[in-house]
């Protein structure tokens, strides 16, 4: 084989390698880009404001006062949503450290007469999620509870097992402003009322 022919062979091999590398880069780019687009689209379908509006619409149908957004409950709900995302679980009680949903509320310095929590994951939009809640007696009880006045909503993206999902937490409460000392996260004082419920489009509704 002449030097010219060898050069052509080397050049073809070089071009083939470059083409393979470019193909891989393009594939990874579109894989990453499409994932981001999907997450952005899903994020645009969820916001605390949208959830609050949908829940208050259900309350309005029953002539109940709308729930007020509360910063302390919002902090508790967001911390709980992030905890489930970080530790890969879906429950009112963490299987990792045994932390209860009410502990997150106490840590936010929200003292309450009554409190409850709704959880959801796997829903593609707010209307279907709230519809599922309203079809579940325990979720519906939280949403239409006459005693609660405040709410906080948390949203976090993560994985449940190996499946990408969105975790939603809505806490409900009526603040006890008479308490001068806030209950600690380790307090064993039982609240006057607790209702917890979870919903999942993947596993159905359970309590």
JSON list of C-alpha atoms in Angstrom, two decimals:
[
{"chain": "A", "resi": 1, "resn": "UNK", "atom": "CA", "xyz": [0.00, 0.00, 0.00]},
{"chain": "A", "resi": 2, "resn": "UNK", "atom": "CA", "xyz": [1.40, 3.34, -1.01]},
{"chain": "A", "resi": 3, "resn": "UNK", "atom": "CA", "xyz": [1.82, 6.25, 1.38]},
{"chain": "A", "resi": 4, "resn": "UNK", "atom": "CA", "xyz": [-1.02, 8.06, -0.38]},
{"chain": "A", "resi": 5, "resn": "UNK", "atom": "CA", "xyz": [-3.36, 5.13, 0.14]},
{"chain": "A", "resi": 6, "resn": "UNK", "atom": "CA", "xyz": [-2.32, 4.85, 3.79]},
{"chain": "A", "resi": 7, "resn": "UNK", "atom": "CA", "xyz": [-3.03, 8.55, 4.27]},
{"chain": "A", "resi": 8, "resn": "UNK", "atom": "CA", "xyz": [-6.50, 8.13, 2.80]},
{"chain": "A", "resi": 9, "resn": "UNK", "atom": "CA", "xyz": [-7.21, 5.18, 5.13]},
{"chain": "A", "resi": 10, "resn": "UNK", "atom": "CA", "xyz": [-6.02, 7.12, 8.19]},
{"chain": "A", "resi": 11, "resn": "UNK", "atom": "CA", "xyz": [-8.08, 10.11, 7.12]},
{"chain": "A", "resi": 12, "resn": "UNK", "atom": "CA", "xyz": [-11.22, 8.00, 6.70]},
{"chain": "A", "resi": 13, "resn": "UNK", "atom": "CA", "xyz": [-10.67, 6.44, 10.13]},
{"chain": "A", "resi": 14, "resn": "UNK", "atom": "CA", "xyz": [-10.18, 9.87, 11.66]},
{"chain": "A", "resi": 15, "resn": "UNK", "atom": "CA", "xyz": [-13.36, 11.19, 10.03]},
{"chain": "A", "resi": 16, "resn": "UNK", "atom": "CA", "xyz": [-15.30, 8.14, 11.23]},
{"chain": "A", "resi": 17, "resn": "UNK", "atom": "CA", "xyz": [-14.13, 8.66, 14.80]},
{"chain": "A", "resi": 18, "resn": "UNK", "atom": "CA", "xyz": [-15.04, 12.36, 14.70]},
{"chain": "A", "resi": 19, "resn": "UNK", "atom": "CA", "xyz": [-18.47, 11.51, 13.26]},
{"chain": "A", "resi": 20, "resn": "UNK", "atom": "CA", "xyz": [-19.09, 9.00, 16.05]},
{"chain": "A", "resi": 21, "resn": "UNK", "atom": "CA", "xyz": [-18.09, 11.53, 18.70]},
{"chain": "A", "resi": 22, "resn": "UNK", "atom": "CA", "xyz": [-20.32, 14.21, 17.19]},
{"chain": "A", "resi": 23, "resn": "UNK", "atom": "CA", "xyz": [-23.24, 11.78, 16.98]},
{"chain": "A", "resi": 24, "resn": "UNK", "atom": "CA", "xyz": [-22.80, 10.90, 20.65]},
{"chain": "A", "resi": 25, "resn": "UNK", "atom": "CA", "xyz": [-22.61, 14.58, 21.66]},
{"chain": "A", "resi": 26, "resn": "UNK", "atom": "CA", "xyz": [-25.74, 15.40, 19.67]},
{"chain": "A", "resi": 27, "resn": "UNK", "atom": "CA", "xyz": [-27.60, 12.44, 21.16]},
{"chain": "A", "resi": 28, "resn": "UNK", "atom": "CA", "xyz": [-26.66, 13.41, 24.72]},
{"chain": "A", "resi": 29, "resn": "UNK", "atom": "CA", "xyz": [-27.57, 17.05, 24.05]},
{"chain": "A", "resi": 30, "resn": "UNK", "atom": "CA", "xyz": [-31.05, 16.22, 22.81]},
{"chain": "A", "resi": 31, "resn": "UNK", "atom": "CA", "xyz": [-31.55, 13.71, 25.60]},
{"chain": "A", "resi": 32, "resn": "UNK", "atom": "CA", "xyz": [-30.67, 16.36, 28.19]},
{"chain": "A", "resi": 33, "resn": "UNK", "atom": "CA", "xyz": [-32.56, 19.09, 26.37]},
{"chain": "A", "resi": 34, "resn": "UNK", "atom": "CA", "xyz": [-35.74, 17.06, 26.00]},
{"chain": "A", "resi": 35, "resn": "UNK", "atom": "CA", "xyz": [-35.60, 16.14, 29.68]},
{"chain": "A", "resi": 36, "resn": "UNK", "atom": "CA", "xyz": [-35.26, 19.78, 30.65]},
{"chain": "A", "resi": 37, "resn": "UNK", "atom": "CA", "xyz": [-38.12, 20.77, 28.38]},
{"chain": "A", "resi": 38, "resn": "UNK", "atom": "CA", "xyz": [-40.30, 18.10, 29.92]},
{"chain": "A", "resi": 39, "resn": "UNK", "atom": "CA", "xyz": [-39.44, 19.26, 33.45]},
{"chain": "A", "resi": 40, "resn": "UNK", "atom": "CA", "xyz": [-40.06, 22.88, 32.52]},
{"chain": "A", "resi": 41, "resn": "UNK", "atom": "CA", "xyz": [-43.41, 21.98, 31.00]},
{"chain": "A", "resi": 42, "resn": "UNK", "atom": "CA", "xyz": [-44.35, 20.03, 34.10]},
{"chain": "A", "resi": 43, "resn": "UNK", "atom": "CA", "xyz": [-43.19, 22.86, 36.34]},
{"chain": "A", "resi": 44, "resn": "UNK", "atom": "CA", "xyz": [-45.39, 25.29, 34.43]},
{"chain": "A", "resi": 45, "resn": "UNK", "atom": "CA", "xyz": [-48.35, 23.02, 35.22]},
{"chain": "A", "resi": 46, "resn": "UNK", "atom": "CA", "xyz": [-47.73, 23.30, 38.95]},
{"chain": "A", "resi": 47, "resn": "UNK", "atom": "CA", "xyz": [-47.50, 26.25, 41.30]},
{"chain": "A", "resi": 48, "resn": "UNK", "atom": "CA", "xyz": [-48.68, 26.89, 44.87]},
{"chain": "A", "resi": 49, "resn": "UNK", "atom": "CA", "xyz": [-50.97, 29.59, 43.51]},
{"chain": "A", "resi": 50, "resn": "UNK", "atom": "CA", "xyz": [-52.65, 27.19, 41.07]},
{"chain": "A", "resi": 51, "resn": "UNK", "atom": "CA", "xyz": [-53.15, 24.57, 43.78]},
{"chain": "A", "resi": 52, "resn": "UNK", "atom": "CA", "xyz": [-54.50, 27.11, 46.26]},
{"chain": "A", "resi": 53, "resn": "UNK", "atom": "CA", "xyz": [-56.94, 28.45, 43.66]},
{"chain": "A", "resi": 54, "resn": "UNK", "atom": "CA", "xyz": [-58.20, 24.95, 42.83]},
{"chain": "A", "resi": 55, "resn": "UNK", "atom": "CA", "xyz": [-58.61, 23.99, 46.49]},
{"chain": "A", "resi": 56, "resn": "UNK", "atom": "CA", "xyz": [-60.36, 27.25, 47.38]},
{"chain": "A", "resi": 57, "resn": "UNK", "atom": "CA", "xyz": [-62.69, 26.75, 44.42]},
{"chain": "A", "resi": 58, "resn": "UNK", "atom": "CA", "xyz": [-63.78, 23.47, 45.97]},
{"chain": "A", "resi": 59, "resn": "UNK", "atom": "CA", "xyz": [-64.31, 25.19, 49.32]},
{"chain": "A", "resi": 60, "resn": "UNK", "atom": "CA", "xyz": [-66.31, 27.96, 47.67]},
{"chain": "A", "resi": 61, "resn": "UNK", "atom": "CA", "xyz": [-68.70, 25.36, 46.24]},
{"chain": "A", "resi": 62, "resn": "UNK", "atom": "CA", "xyz": [-69.54, 24.42, 49.83]},
{"chain": "A", "resi": 63, "resn": "UNK", "atom": "CA", "xyz": [-69.81, 28.05, 51.00]},
{"chain": "A", "resi": 64, "resn": "UNK", "atom": "CA", "xyz": [-66.62, 27.73, 53.05]},
{"chain": "A", "resi": 65, "resn": "UNK", "atom": "CA", "xyz": [-64.16, 30.55, 53.58]},
{"chain": "A", "resi": 66, "resn": "UNK", "atom": "CA", "xyz": [-61.05, 30.40, 51.39]},
{"chain": "A", "resi": 67, "resn": "UNK", "atom": "CA", "xyz": [-57.83, 29.20, 52.95]},
{"chain": "A", "resi": 68, "resn": "UNK", "atom": "CA", "xyz": [-55.18, 31.84, 53.54]},
{"chain": "A", "resi": 69, "resn": "UNK", "atom": "CA", "xyz": [-51.58, 31.20, 52.47]},
{"chain": "A", "resi": 70, "resn": "UNK", "atom": "CA", "xyz": [-49.35, 31.01, 55.52]},
{"chain": "A", "resi": 71, "resn": "UNK", "atom": "CA", "xyz": [-45.57, 31.45, 55.32]},
{"chain": "A", "resi": 72, "resn": "UNK", "atom": "CA", "xyz": [-44.85, 29.05, 58.17]},
{"chain": "A", "resi": 73, "resn": "UNK", "atom": "CA", "xyz": [-46.98, 26.29, 56.71]},
{"chain": "A", "resi": 74, "resn": "UNK", "atom": "CA", "xyz": [-45.47, 26.96, 53.28]},
{"chain": "A", "resi": 75, "resn": "UNK", "atom": "CA", "xyz": [-42.02, 26.48, 54.77]},
{"chain": "A", "resi": 76, "resn": "UNK", "atom": "CA", "xyz": [-43.10, 23.24, 56.44]},
{"chain": "A", "resi": 77, "resn": "UNK", "atom": "CA", "xyz": [-44.70, 21.92, 53.26]},
{"chain": "A", "resi": 78, "resn": "UNK", "atom": "CA", "xyz": [-41.68, 22.78, 51.09]},
{"chain": "A", "resi": 79, "resn": "UNK", "atom": "CA", "xyz": [-39.28, 21.19, 53.57]},
{"chain": "A", "resi": 80, "resn": "UNK", "atom": "CA", "xyz": [-41.41, 18.03, 53.61]},
{"chain": "A", "resi": 81, "resn": "UNK", "atom": "CA", "xyz": [-41.61, 17.90, 49.80]},
{"chain": "A", "resi": 82, "resn": "UNK", "atom": "CA", "xyz": [-37.85, 18.34, 49.53]},
{"chain": "A", "resi": 83, "resn": "UNK", "atom": "CA", "xyz": [-37.26, 15.69, 52.20]},
{"chain": "A", "resi": 84, "resn": "UNK", "atom": "CA", "xyz": [-39.28, 13.13, 50.25]},
{"chain": "A", "resi": 85, "resn": "UNK", "atom": "CA", "xyz": [-37.43, 14.05, 47.06]},
{"chain": "A", "resi": 86, "resn": "UNK", "atom": "CA", "xyz": [-34.00, 13.88, 48.70]},
{"chain": "A", "resi": 87, "resn": "UNK", "atom": "CA", "xyz": [-34.65, 10.62, 50.56]},
{"chain": "A", "resi": 88, "resn": "UNK", "atom": "CA", "xyz": [-36.74, 8.90, 47.90]},
{"chain": "A", "resi": 89, "resn": "UNK", "atom": "CA", "xyz": [-39.93, 8.10, 49.81]},
{"chain": "A", "resi": 90, "resn": "UNK", "atom": "CA", "xyz": [-43.63, 8.97, 49.74]},
{"chain": "A", "resi": 91, "resn": "UNK", "atom": "CA", "xyz": [-45.26, 8.88, 53.14]},
{"chain": "A", "resi": 92, "resn": "UNK", "atom": "CA", "xyz": [-46.39, 11.08, 56.02]},
{"chain": "A", "resi": 93, "resn": "UNK", "atom": "CA", "xyz": [-43.66, 9.48, 58.13]},
{"chain": "A", "resi": 94, "resn": "UNK", "atom": "CA", "xyz": [-40.10, 9.23, 56.84]},
{"chain": "A", "resi": 95, "resn": "UNK", "atom": "CA", "xyz": [-38.91, 5.62, 56.69]},
{"chain": "A", "resi": 96, "resn": "UNK", "atom": "CA", "xyz": [-35.36, 6.96, 56.94]},
{"chain": "A", "resi": 97, "resn": "UNK", "atom": "CA", "xyz": [-35.49, 8.75, 60.30]},
{"chain": "A", "resi": 98, "resn": "UNK", "atom": "CA", "xyz": [-39.08, 8.38, 61.49]},
{"chain": "A", "resi": 99, "resn": "UNK", "atom": "CA", "xyz": [-39.80, 12.08, 61.16]},
{"chain": "A", "resi": 100, "resn": "UNK", "atom": "CA", "xyz": [-43.53, 12.81, 61.11]},
{"chain": "A", "resi": 101, "resn": "UNK", "atom": "CA", "xyz": [-45.36, 15.33, 58.94]},
{"chain": "A", "resi": 102, "resn": "UNK", "atom": "CA", "xyz": [-46.34, 17.27, 62.05]},
{"chain": "A", "resi": 103, "resn": "UNK", "atom": "CA", "xyz": [-42.67, 17.64, 63.01]},
{"chain": "A", "resi": 104, "resn": "UNK", "atom": "CA", "xyz": [-42.10, 19.77, 59.91]},
{"chain": "A", "resi": 105, "resn": "UNK", "atom": "CA", "xyz": [-44.97, 22.04, 60.98]},
{"chain": "A", "resi": 106, "resn": "UNK", "atom": "CA", "xyz": [-43.63, 22.34, 64.53]},
{"chain": "A", "resi": 107, "resn": "UNK", "atom": "CA", "xyz": [-40.15, 23.15, 63.22]},
{"chain": "A", "resi": 108, "resn": "UNK", "atom": "CA", "xyz": [-41.65, 26.06, 61.25]},
{"chain": "A", "resi": 109, "resn": "UNK", "atom": "CA", "xyz": [-42.93, 27.54, 64.56]},
{"chain": "A", "resi": 110, "resn": "UNK", "atom": "CA", "xyz": [-46.56, 27.10, 63.62]},
{"chain": "A", "resi": 111, "resn": "UNK", "atom": "CA", "xyz": [-48.54, 26.24, 66.77]},
{"chain": "A", "resi": 112, "resn": "UNK", "atom": "CA", "xyz": [-51.92, 24.83, 65.90]},
{"chain": "A", "resi": 113, "resn": "UNK", "atom": "CA", "xyz": [-55.32, 23.86, 67.20]},
{"chain": "A", "resi": 114, "resn": "UNK", "atom": "CA", "xyz": [-55.86, 21.62, 64.20]},
{"chain": "A", "resi": 115, "resn": "UNK", "atom": "CA", "xyz": [-53.63, 20.48, 61.35]},
{"chain": "A", "resi": 116, "resn": "UNK", "atom": "CA", "xyz": [-53.68, 18.09, 58.44]},
{"chain": "A", "resi": 117, "resn": "UNK", "atom": "CA", "xyz": [-51.67, 17.17, 55.37]},
{"chain": "A", "resi": 118, "resn": "UNK", "atom": "CA", "xyz": [-52.39, 16.02, 51.83]},
{"chain": "A", "resi": 119, "resn": "UNK", "atom": "CA", "xyz": [-49.66, 14.44, 49.71]},
{"chain": "A", "resi": 120, "resn": "UNK", "atom": "CA", "xyz": [-49.59, 13.65, 46.01]},
{"chain": "A", "resi": 121, "resn": "UNK", "atom": "CA", "xyz": [-47.13, 12.52, 43.38]},
{"chain": "A", "resi": 122, "resn": "UNK", "atom": "CA", "xyz": [-47.15, 11.55, 39.74]},
{"chain": "A", "resi": 123, "resn": "UNK", "atom": "CA", "xyz": [-49.95, 13.81, 38.52]},
{"chain": "A", "resi": 124, "resn": "UNK", "atom": "CA", "xyz": [-49.35, 15.76, 35.31]},
{"chain": "A", "resi": 125, "resn": "UNK", "atom": "CA", "xyz": [-51.40, 18.82, 36.28]},
{"chain": "A", "resi": 126, "resn": "UNK", "atom": "CA", "xyz": [-53.21, 20.48, 39.16]},
{"chain": "A", "resi": 127, "resn": "UNK", "atom": "CA", "xyz": [-56.84, 19.84, 38.04]},
{"chain": "A", "resi": 128, "resn": "UNK", "atom": "CA", "xyz": [-56.37, 16.08, 37.90]},
{"chain": "A", "resi": 129, "resn": "UNK", "atom": "CA", "xyz": [-54.54, 16.07, 41.23]},
{"chain": "A", "resi": 130, "resn": "UNK", "atom": "CA", "xyz": [-57.24, 18.06, 43.04]},
{"chain": "A", "resi": 131, "resn": "UNK", "atom": "CA", "xyz": [-59.94, 15.97, 41.38]},
{"chain": "A", "resi": 132, "resn": "UNK", "atom": "CA", "xyz": [-58.27, 12.87, 42.78]},
{"chain": "A", "resi": 133, "resn": "UNK", "atom": "CA", "xyz": [-58.11, 14.47, 46.22]},
{"chain": "A", "resi": 134, "resn": "UNK", "atom": "CA", "xyz": [-61.81, 15.31, 46.07]},
{"chain": "A", "resi": 135, "resn": "UNK", "atom": "CA", "xyz": [-62.61, 11.71, 45.12]},
{"chain": "A", "resi": 136, "resn": "UNK", "atom": "CA", "xyz": [-60.84, 10.51, 48.25]},
{"chain": "A", "resi": 137, "resn": "UNK", "atom": "CA", "xyz": [-62.78, 10.93, 51.53]},
{"chain": "A", "resi": 138, "resn": "UNK", "atom": "CA", "xyz": [-59.68, 11.64, 53.61]},
{"chain": "A", "resi": 139, "resn": "UNK", "atom": "CA", "xyz": [-58.29, 14.22, 51.17]},
{"chain": "A", "resi": 140, "resn": "UNK", "atom": "CA", "xyz": [-61.69, 15.80, 50.80]},
{"chain": "A", "resi": 141, "resn": "UNK", "atom": "CA", "xyz": [-62.03, 16.02, 54.58]},
{"chain": "A", "resi": 142, "resn": "UNK", "atom": "CA", "xyz": [-58.85, 18.10, 54.75]},
{"chain": "A", "resi": 143, "resn": "UNK", "atom": "CA", "xyz": [-59.85, 20.39, 51.89]},
{"chain": "A", "resi": 144, "resn": "UNK", "atom": "CA", "xyz": [-63.38, 20.99, 53.19]},
{"chain": "A", "resi": 145, "resn": "UNK", "atom": "CA", "xyz": [-62.52, 21.11, 56.88]},
{"chain": "A", "resi": 146, "resn": "UNK", "atom": "CA", "xyz": [-64.46, 23.98, 58.43]},
{"chain": "A", "resi": 147, "resn": "UNK", "atom": "CA", "xyz": [-61.95, 24.46, 61.22]},
{"chain": "A", "resi": 148, "resn": "UNK", "atom": "CA", "xyz": [-58.79, 25.08, 59.18]},
{"chain": "A", "resi": 149, "resn": "UNK", "atom": "CA", "xyz": [-58.03, 28.62, 58.03]},
{"chain": "A", "resi": 150, "resn": "UNK", "atom": "CA", "xyz": [-54.43, 28.47, 56.81]},
{"chain": "A", "resi": 151, "resn": "UNK", "atom": "CA", "xyz": [-52.51, 26.49, 54.25]},
{"chain": "A", "resi": 152, "resn": "UNK", "atom": "CA", "xyz": [-49.00, 26.05, 52.90]},
{"chain": "A", "resi": 153, "resn": "UNK", "atom": "CA", "xyz": [-47.97, 24.25, 49.72]},
{"chain": "A", "resi": 154, "resn": "UNK", "atom": "CA", "xyz": [-44.63, 22.70, 48.76]},
{"chain": "A", "resi": 155, "resn": "UNK", "atom": "CA", "xyz": [-43.51, 21.29, 45.41]},
{"chain": "A", "resi": 156, "resn": "UNK", "atom": "CA", "xyz": [-40.35, 19.34, 44.61]},
{"chain": "A", "resi": 157, "resn": "UNK", "atom": "CA", "xyz": [-39.09, 17.34, 41.62]},
{"chain": "A", "resi": 158, "resn": "UNK", "atom": "CA", "xyz": [-37.32, 14.07, 42.25]},
{"chain": "A", "resi": 159, "resn": "UNK", "atom": "CA", "xyz": [-37.57, 10.31, 41.85]},
{"chain": "A", "resi": 160, "resn": "UNK", "atom": "CA", "xyz": [-39.72, 7.72, 43.56]},
{"chain": "A", "resi": 161, "resn": "UNK", "atom": "CA", "xyz": [-37.74, 4.55, 43.14]},
{"chain": "A", "resi": 162, "resn": "UNK", "atom": "CA", "xyz": [-36.25, 5.09, 39.70]},
{"chain": "A", "resi": 163, "resn": "UNK", "atom": "CA", "xyz": [-39.26, 6.94, 38.29]},
{"chain": "A", "resi": 164, "resn": "UNK", "atom": "CA", "xyz": [-39.04, 10.74, 37.91]},
{"chain": "A", "resi": 165, "resn": "UNK", "atom": "CA", "xyz": [-41.97, 12.41, 39.62]},
{"chain": "A", "resi": 166, "resn": "UNK", "atom": "CA", "xyz": [-43.20, 15.58, 41.27]},
{"chain": "A", "resi": 167, "resn": "UNK", "atom": "CA", "xyz": [-43.96, 15.63, 44.99]},
{"chain": "A", "resi": 168, "resn": "UNK", "atom": "CA", "xyz": [-46.74, 17.90, 46.23]},
{"chain": "A", "resi": 169, "resn": "UNK", "atom": "CA", "xyz": [-47.45, 18.67, 49.88]},
{"chain": "A", "resi": 170, "resn": "UNK", "atom": "CA", "xyz": [-50.34, 20.74, 51.16]},
{"chain": "A", "resi": 171, "resn": "UNK", "atom": "CA", "xyz": [-50.51, 21.45, 54.88]},
{"chain": "A", "resi": 172, "resn": "UNK", "atom": "CA", "xyz": [-53.67, 22.71, 56.53]},
{"chain": "A", "resi": 173, "resn": "UNK", "atom": "CA", "xyz": [-54.03, 24.35, 59.92]},
{"chain": "A", "resi": 174, "resn": "UNK", "atom": "CA", "xyz": [-55.61, 26.76, 62.33]},
{"chain": "A", "resi": 175, "resn": "UNK", "atom": "CA", "xyz": [-53.01, 28.60, 64.33]},
{"chain": "A", "resi": 176, "resn": "UNK", "atom": "CA", "xyz": [-53.13, 28.67, 68.11]},
{"chain": "A", "resi": 177, "resn": "UNK", "atom": "CA", "xyz": [-51.95, 32.20, 68.82]},
{"chain": "A", "resi": 178, "resn": "UNK", "atom": "CA", "xyz": [-52.58, 31.79, 72.55]},
{"chain": "A", "resi": 179, "resn": "UNK", "atom": "CA", "xyz": [-49.54, 29.58, 72.98]},
{"chain": "A", "resi": 180, "resn": "UNK", "atom": "CA", "xyz": [-46.54, 31.56, 74.10]},
{"chain": "A", "resi": 181, "resn": "UNK", "atom": "CA", "xyz": [-44.23, 28.58, 73.72]},
{"chain": "A", "resi": 182, "resn": "UNK", "atom": "CA", "xyz": [-44.08, 26.87, 70.36]},
{"chain": "A", "resi": 183, "resn": "UNK", "atom": "CA", "xyz": [-44.11, 23.05, 70.38]},
{"chain": "A", "resi": 184, "resn": "UNK", "atom": "CA", "xyz": [-40.77, 21.53, 69.51]},
{"chain": "A", "resi": 185, "resn": "UNK", "atom": "CA", "xyz": [-40.26, 18.96, 66.77]},
{"chain": "A", "resi": 186, "resn": "UNK", "atom": "CA", "xyz": [-39.81, 16.33, 69.48]},
{"chain": "A", "resi": 187, "resn": "UNK", "atom": "CA", "xyz": [-42.90, 17.36, 71.45]},
{"chain": "A", "resi": 188, "resn": "UNK", "atom": "CA", "xyz": [-45.22, 14.50, 72.25]},
{"chain": "A", "resi": 189, "resn": "UNK", "atom": "CA", "xyz": [-48.18, 16.81, 72.81]},
{"chain": "A", "resi": 190, "resn": "UNK", "atom": "CA", "xyz": [-51.03, 15.42, 70.68]},
{"chain": "A", "resi": 191, "resn": "UNK", "atom": "CA", "xyz": [-52.74, 17.90, 68.39]},
{"chain": "A", "resi": 192, "resn": "UNK", "atom": "CA", "xyz": [-56.47, 18.39, 68.72]},
{"chain": "A", "resi": 193, "resn": "UNK", "atom": "CA", "xyz": [-57.03, 17.01, 65.25]},
{"chain": "A", "resi": 194, "resn": "UNK", "atom": "CA", "xyz": [-54.95, 15.24, 62.64]},
{"chain": "A", "resi": 195, "resn": "UNK", "atom": "CA", "xyz": [-55.95, 14.02, 59.22]},
{"chain": "A", "resi": 196, "resn": "UNK", "atom": "CA", "xyz": [-53.33, 12.85, 56.76]},
{"chain": "A", "resi": 197, "resn": "UNK", "atom": "CA", "xyz": [-53.83, 11.49, 53.29]},
{"chain": "A", "resi": 198, "resn": "UNK", "atom": "CA", "xyz": [-51.79, 10.73, 50.19]},
{"chain": "A", "resi": 199, "resn": "UNK", "atom": "CA", "xyz": [-52.58, 10.31, 46.53]},
{"chain": "A", "resi": 200, "resn": "UNK", "atom": "CA", "xyz": [-50.60, 8.86, 43.69]},
{"chain": "A", "resi": 201, "resn": "UNK", "atom": "CA", "xyz": [-51.48, 8.44, 40.07]},
{"chain": "A", "resi": 202, "resn": "UNK", "atom": "CA", "xyz": [-49.12, 5.47, 40.01]},
{"chain": "A", "resi": 203, "resn": "UNK", "atom": "CA", "xyz": [-50.41, 3.53, 42.97]},
{"chain": "A", "resi": 204, "resn": "UNK", "atom": "CA", "xyz": [-53.95, 4.84, 43.34]},
{"chain": "A", "resi": 205, "resn": "UNK", "atom": "CA", "xyz": [-55.26, 6.53, 46.46]},
{"chain": "A", "resi": 206, "resn": "UNK", "atom": "CA", "xyz": [-54.31, 5.20, 49.83]},
{"chain": "A", "resi": 207, "resn": "UNK", "atom": "CA", "xyz": [-54.34, 6.27, 53.41]}
]
